[in-house]
Coordinates of C-alpha atoms (C1' of nucleotides) in Angstrom, one line a residue:
Chain A
M1 CA 0.2 -0.4 0.1
G2 CA 1.2 3.1 -0.7
R3 CA 1.7 4.9 2.2
Q4 CA 1.9 8.4 3.0
P5 CA 4.8 8.7 6.0
C6 CA 3.9 10.1 8.8
C7 CA 5.7 13.7 8.1
D8 CA 8.1 14.3 5.5
K9 CA 11.2 14.4 7.1
L10 CA 12.6 17.3 5.0
G11 CA 12.6 20.6 7.4
V12 CA 11.8 18.3 10.3
K13 CA 13.6 18.6 13.5
R14 CA 14.5 15.7 15.2
G15 CA 16.9 14.5 18.0
P16 CA 16.6 16.2 21.8
W17 CA 14.1 18.4 22.2
T18 CA 14.4 21.9 23.6
A19 CA 13.5 23.1 27.0
E20 CA 11.2 26.0 24.4
E21 CA 9.9 23.2 21.3
D22 CA 8.6 21.6 25.3
R23 CA 6.9 24.5 26.5
K24 CA 5.1 24.9 23.3
L25 CA 3.9 21.7 23.1
I26 CA 2.9 21.7 26.2
N27 CA 1.4 25.2 25.7
F28 CA -0.5 23.9 23.0
I29 CA -1.5 20.3 24.1
L30 CA -2.8 21.5 28.1
T31 CA -4.8 24.5 25.7
N32 CA -5.7 22.9 22.9
G33 CA -5.4 19.4 23.3
H34 CA -4.5 16.8 20.7
C35 CA -7.3 16.5 17.9
C36 CA -5.2 15.2 15.8
W37 CA -1.1 14.5 16.1
R38 CA -0.1 15.8 12.5
A39 CA -1.4 18.8 13.2
V40 CA -0.2 19.7 16.1
P41 CA 3.5 20.3 15.1
K42 CA 2.2 22.9 12.9
L43 CA -1.1 24.5 14.8
A44 CA 1.6 24.1 17.9
G45 CA 4.8 25.9 15.8
L46 CA 7.4 23.4 15.9
L47 CA 9.7 22.1 13.3
R48 CA 8.7 18.3 14.4
C49 CA 6.9 15.6 12.9
G50 CA 3.6 14.7 14.6
K51 CA 4.8 11.4 15.9
S52 CA 7.6 13.2 17.1
C53 CA 5.4 15.2 19.9
R54 CA 3.2 12.4 20.8
L55 CA 6.2 10.4 21.6
R56 CA 7.7 13.9 23.7
W57 CA 4.3 14.0 25.3
T58 CA 3.3 10.7 26.2
N59 CA 6.9 9.7 27.4
Y60 CA 8.1 12.3 28.9
L61 CA 6.1 15.6 29.5
R62 CA 2.5 14.4 30.3
P63 CA 2.5 15.9 34.0
D64 CA 0.7 12.6 35.3
L65 CA 3.6 10.6 34.9
K66 CA 6.2 9.6 37.5
R67 CA 10.1 9.7 37.1
G68 CA 12.8 8.1 38.4
L69 CA 13.7 4.5 38.6
L70 CA 11.2 1.7 39.2
T71 CA 10.9 1.1 42.9
D72 CA 11.1 -2.6 44.0
A73 CA 7.3 -3.3 43.5
E74 CA 6.6 -2.3 40.0
E75 CA 9.7 -3.9 39.1
Q76 CA 7.8 -7.0 40.1
V77 CA 4.6 -6.4 38.5
V78 CA 6.7 -5.7 35.9
I79 CA 8.4 -8.9 35.6
D80 CA 5.1 -10.7 36.4
L81 CA 3.0 -9.2 33.7
H82 CA 6.2 -10.1 30.8
A83 CA 6.1 -13.4 32.5
K84 CA 2.0 -13.3 31.3
L85 CA 2.1 -11.1 28.3
G86 CA 5.6 -11.1 27.2
N87 CA 7.4 -7.9 25.1
R88 CA 3.6 -6.0 25.2
W89 CA 5.2 -2.8 27.2
S90 CA 2.0 -0.9 26.6
K91 CA 0.1 -3.1 28.1
I92 CA 2.2 -3.5 31.0
A93 CA 2.3 0.1 31.0
A94 CA -1.7 0.6 31.4
K95 CA -1.3 -1.0 34.5
L96 CA 1.5 0.5 35.8
P97 CA -0.1 4.4 36.3
G98 CA 2.4 6.9 35.8
R99 CA 4.9 4.7 33.6
T100 CA 5.3 4.6 30.1
D101 CA 5.3 1.8 27.5
N102 CA 9.4 3.2 26.7
E103 CA 10.2 3.5 30.0
I104 CA 9.5 -0.1 31.1
K105 CA 11.0 -1.5 27.7
N106 CA 14.1 0.4 28.9
H107 CA 14.2 -0.8 32.3
W108 CA 14.1 -3.9 31.2
N109 CA 16.7 -4.2 28.9
T110 CA 18.9 -1.9 31.1
H111 CA 18.5 -3.6 34.8
I112 CA 15.7 -6.2 34.9
K113 CA 17.0 -8.7 32.0
K114 CA 19.9 -8.5 34.0
K115 CA 19.3 -8.8 37.0
L116 CA 16.8 -12.3 35.6
I117 CA 20.2 -13.2 33.9
K118 CA 22.5 -12.8 37.2
M119 CA 19.9 -15.0 38.7
G120 CA 20.4 -17.2 36.0
I121 CA 16.3 -17.0 35.2
D122 CA 16.2 -16.6 31.3
P123 CA 14.0 -13.0 30.2
V124 CA 12.8 -14.4 27.3
T125 CA 11.0 -17.8 28.8
H126 CA 11.4 -16.8 32.9
E127 CA 12.6 -20.4 33.7
P128 CA 16.0 -21.4 35.1
L129 CA 19.1 -21.2 32.8
D130 CA 19.3 -24.0 33.5
R131 CA 16.5 -25.8 33.0
K132 CA 17.5 -25.1 29.2
T133 CA 20.4 -27.0 28.9
S134 CA 18.2 -29.7 27.4
S135 CA 17.7 -28.5 24.5
P136 CA 20.2 -27.4 22.0
A137 CA 18.4 -24.7 20.5
T138 CA 18.2 -23.0 23.6
T139 CA 21.0 -24.0 25.3
S140 CA 23.9 -21.1 26.2
H141 CA 22.3 -19.0 23.0
S142 CA 19.2 -17.6 25.1
V143 CA 21.9 -15.9 27.4
V144 CA 23.0 -14.2 24.0
T145 CA 19.4 -13.7 22.8
A146 CA 18.4 -12.1 26.4
D147 CA 20.9 -9.3 25.7
S148 CA 20.9 -8.6 22.2
T149 CA 17.3 -7.8 21.2
S150 CA 17.9 -8.7 17.7
N151 CA 15.5 -11.4 17.3
S152 CA 13.3 -10.5 19.7
D153 CA 10.2 -11.2 17.3
E154 CA 10.8 -14.6 17.5
A155 CA 11.1 -14.2 21.0
T156 CA 7.9 -12.2 21.4
K157 CA 6.2 -15.2 19.5
Q158 CA 7.7 -17.4 21.7
Q159 CA 6.9 -15.4 25.1
Q160 CA 3.7 -14.9 24.4
S161 CA 2.3 -17.3 26.7
P162 CA 5.0 -17.9 29.3
Q163 CA 4.8 -21.6 31.0
S164 CA 5.7 -20.3 34.3
D165 CA 7.1 -17.0 36.3
V166 CA 7.4 -19.4 39.9
A167 CA 10.9 -19.7 38.9
V168 CA 11.2 -15.3 39.0
R169 CA 9.5 -15.6 41.6
D170 CA 11.8 -17.7 43.5
V171 CA 14.6 -16.1 43.3
L172 CA 13.7 -13.3 44.0
A173 CA 12.3 -14.0 47.2
D174 CA 15.8 -14.9 48.1
S175 CA 16.7 -11.3 47.1
S176 CA 14.0 -10.2 49.8
S177 CA 14.0 -6.2 48.9
P178 CA 11.3 -5.0 51.9
T179 CA 8.7 -4.9 49.4
E180 CA 8.7 -8.2 48.4
S181 CA 5.5 -8.7 50.9
S182 CA 3.0 -7.6 48.5
T183 CA 4.8 -8.8 45.7
N184 CA 4.4 -12.0 46.5
T185 CA 0.8 -11.7 46.9
I186 CA 1.0 -11.2 42.8
S187 CA 1.0 -14.1 42.6
T188 CA -1.8 -15.8 45.2
G189 CA -4.1 -16.4 41.8
G190 CA -1.1 -17.1 39.3
S191 CA 0.0 -19.6 41.3
S192 CA -1.3 -22.0 39.1
S193 CA 0.8 -20.8 35.8
S194 CA 0.1 -22.9 33.4
S195 CA -1.9 -20.9 30.2
S196 CA -5.2 -22.8 30.9
S197 CA -4.9 -21.4 34.0
H198 CA -5.0 -17.7 33.0
D199 CA -8.3 -17.0 32.4
Q200 CA -9.0 -18.0 36.3
D201 CA -5.8 -15.8 36.9
P202 CA -7.3 -12.8 39.4
L203 CA -3.7 -10.9 37.4
V204 CA -4.8 -12.0 33.8
K205 CA -8.4 -10.7 34.0
W206 CA -7.3 -7.6 35.4
L207 CA -5.0 -7.3 32.9
L208 CA -8.2 -7.9 30.0
E209 CA -9.5 -5.7 31.8
E210 CA -10.1 -1.8 30.2
D211 CA -10.7 0.2 33.1
P212 CA -7.5 1.6 34.5
P213 CA -6.3 0.2 38.4
T214 CA -8.7 1.6 41.1
G215 CA -5.4 1.3 43.5
D216 CA -7.1 -1.8 45.0
E217 CA -5.2 -3.9 43.5
P218 CA -3.4 -6.2 45.7
W219 CA 0.1 -6.2 43.4
L220 CA -0.4 -2.4 43.9
N221 CA -0.1 -1.6 47.3
D222 CA 2.8 -0.7 46.8
F223 CA 3.3 2.0 44.6
T224 CA 0.3 4.8 44.8
G225 CA -2.8 4.7 41.9
S226 CA -2.9 7.5 39.4
V227 CA -1.4 11.5 40.8
D228 CA -4.3 12.9 42.0
V229 CA -4.5 16.5 42.2
D230 CA -3.5 17.0 45.3
E231 CA 0.0 15.1 44.3
F232 CA 0.3 17.1 41.2
S233 CA -0.4 20.5 43.5
S234 CA 1.8 19.4 45.9
I235 CA 4.5 18.3 43.4
A236 CA 4.1 22.0 41.8
A237 CA 5.2 23.6 44.6
G238 CA 7.6 21.8 45.9
P239 CA 11.5 20.5 44.7
E240 CA 9.9 16.9 43.7
L241 CA 9.3 17.4 39.7
P242 CA 9.1 14.6 37.9
W243 CA 10.9 17.0 35.3
D244 CA 14.2 17.4 34.9
G245 CA 15.7 20.9 35.2
A246 CA 15.2 21.7 31.8
T247 CA 11.4 21.7 32.1
D248 CA 11.4 23.5 35.6
W249 CA 9.8 26.3 33.4
L250 CA 6.0 23.8 34.4
L251 CA 5.9 25.7 37.7
D252 CA 5.7 28.7 35.9
Y253 CA 2.6 27.6 34.6
Q254 CA 0.4 30.8 34.7
D255 CA 3.0 31.0 32.1
F256 CA 0.4 29.4 30.0
G257 CA -2.9 30.0 31.2
L258 CA -3.1 27.6 33.6
G259 CA -3.5 29.6 36.2
D260 CA -6.7 28.6 36.7
S261 CA -6.6 25.8 39.0
S262 CA -10.1 23.8 37.4
L263 CA -8.1 23.6 34.7
V264 CA -5.3 21.7 35.9
D265 CA -7.7 19.4 37.7
G266 CA -9.9 19.1 35.1
Y267 CA -6.6 17.8 33.0
I268 CA -4.9 16.1 36.0
I269 CA -8.1 14.0 36.2
N270 CA -8.9 13.1 32.7
S271 CA -5.2 12.2 31.9
S272 CA -4.8 9.9 34.8
N273 CA -7.5 8.1 33.4
G274 CA -6.1 8.7 29.6
A275 CA -9.0 10.5 28.7
K276 CA -8.0 13.0 26.8
F277 CA -9.1 16.5 27.5
Chain B
dA1 C1' 44.5 14.6 32.5
dA2 C1' 42.7 11.6 28.7
dC3 C1' 40.6 8.7 26.9
dC4 C1' 37.7 4.8 27.0
dC5 C1' 34.3 1.5 28.3
dC6 C1' 29.6 1.3 29.5
dA7 C1' 25.4 1.7 31.0
dA8 C1' 20.7 4.4 31.5
dC9 C1' 17.4 6.9 28.3
dA10 C1' 15.3 9.7 25.4
dA11 C1' 13.9 9.4 20.9
dC12 C1' 13.7 7.9 16.3
dC13 C1' 11.7 3.8 12.3
dG14 C1' 8.8 0.8 10.5
dC15 C1' 4.9 -1.8 11.2
dC16 C1' 0.0 -3.1 12.1
dG17 C1' -4.5 -2.2 13.2
dG18 C1' -8.6 0.7 13.6
dT19 C1' -10.8 4.0 11.4
dT20 C1' -12.7 7.0 7.3
dC21 C1' -13.8 7.6 2.7
Chain C
dC1 C1' -15.1 -3.0 -0.7
dG2 C1' -10.7 -1.2 -0.9
dA3 C1' -7.3 2.8 -0.3
dA4 C1' -5.5 6.5 2.4
dC5 C1' -5.5 8.3 6.8
dC6 C1' -3.9 8.5 11.7
dG7 C1' -2.7 6.6 16.4
dG8 C1' 0.0 3.2 18.6
dC9 C1' 3.3 -0.6 19.7
dG10 C1' 7.7 -3.1 19.8
dG11 C1' 12.3 -2.5 17.7
dT12 C1' 16.6 -0.5 17.4
dT13 C1' 20.0 3.3 17.7
dG14 C1' 22.3 7.2 19.2
dT15 C1' 23.5 10.4 22.4
dT16 C1' 25.3 11.1 26.9
dG17 C1' 27.3 10.9 31.6
dG18 C1' 29.7 8.5 34.6
dG19 C1' 33.2 5.3 36.4
dG20 C1' 37.3 3.0 35.9
dT21 C1' 42.2 2.7 33.8

DNA sequence: AACCCCAACAACCGCCGGTTC
DNA sequence: CGAACCGGCGGTTGTTGGGGT
């Protein structure tokens, strides 16, 4: 199909976003919303492709984003969900309020994957690595593929219904973190980890729900749910910014007409639901 | 002090599925 | 019904900063 590229590459700026570009994008979205990403850069006065704007917004500028490393509890949730879902980062991210698929994907590739390998667990299958030695196809090669994402397509297909994440939990239980108590509850529903029982698995049920988490989920005990208004207010007022220094100017939200707290409130509430203004 | 290596993460790319016309 | 459009997803790459030599 002769598909039009998302943007003609001539005259489109690429690379890291400047504070000024961030300002323009946020200013535009907070006042107009994003009806059509393709139109956003033009209307916002940016020399960026719409896709790039969307990515920048969803991965970095959204006010309801948490910043910083994933907590132990979040990490455990990611591992559990990955064992069941594979590399469906957006699905995983949907269950971790304030986290993006990109962030989780990066964290998986840079932290969790290595941690699991160190523990002797195949990050793809969530099985102990030594268990695979009987299979020539996966012997020792599994570590290599785990480090490289080049075969990820195949790997992803293979891990769509991983059989077990029990091994992961067993090992992680040894490396006890203060958050294990809550994370272990995650496995209660998934203790029977055969794919056939996933339909009964509360975690899988929860995953299949379209609604955002209520915060009552037992496996979410150790981290907060969506950002509420008070939290955002305190964030905006305090030094604990979700943004790095490059976007400190956001504190001055009055500058682009956000002095009206109702607007901010409305936005936050909506955005935490994934709604678009 | 200079260089190299590596980890971390932001951003880009290509593809896919859903929707519209 | 099919082409075109659009948003979103997952994989990959590029950049940057920190640590080691």
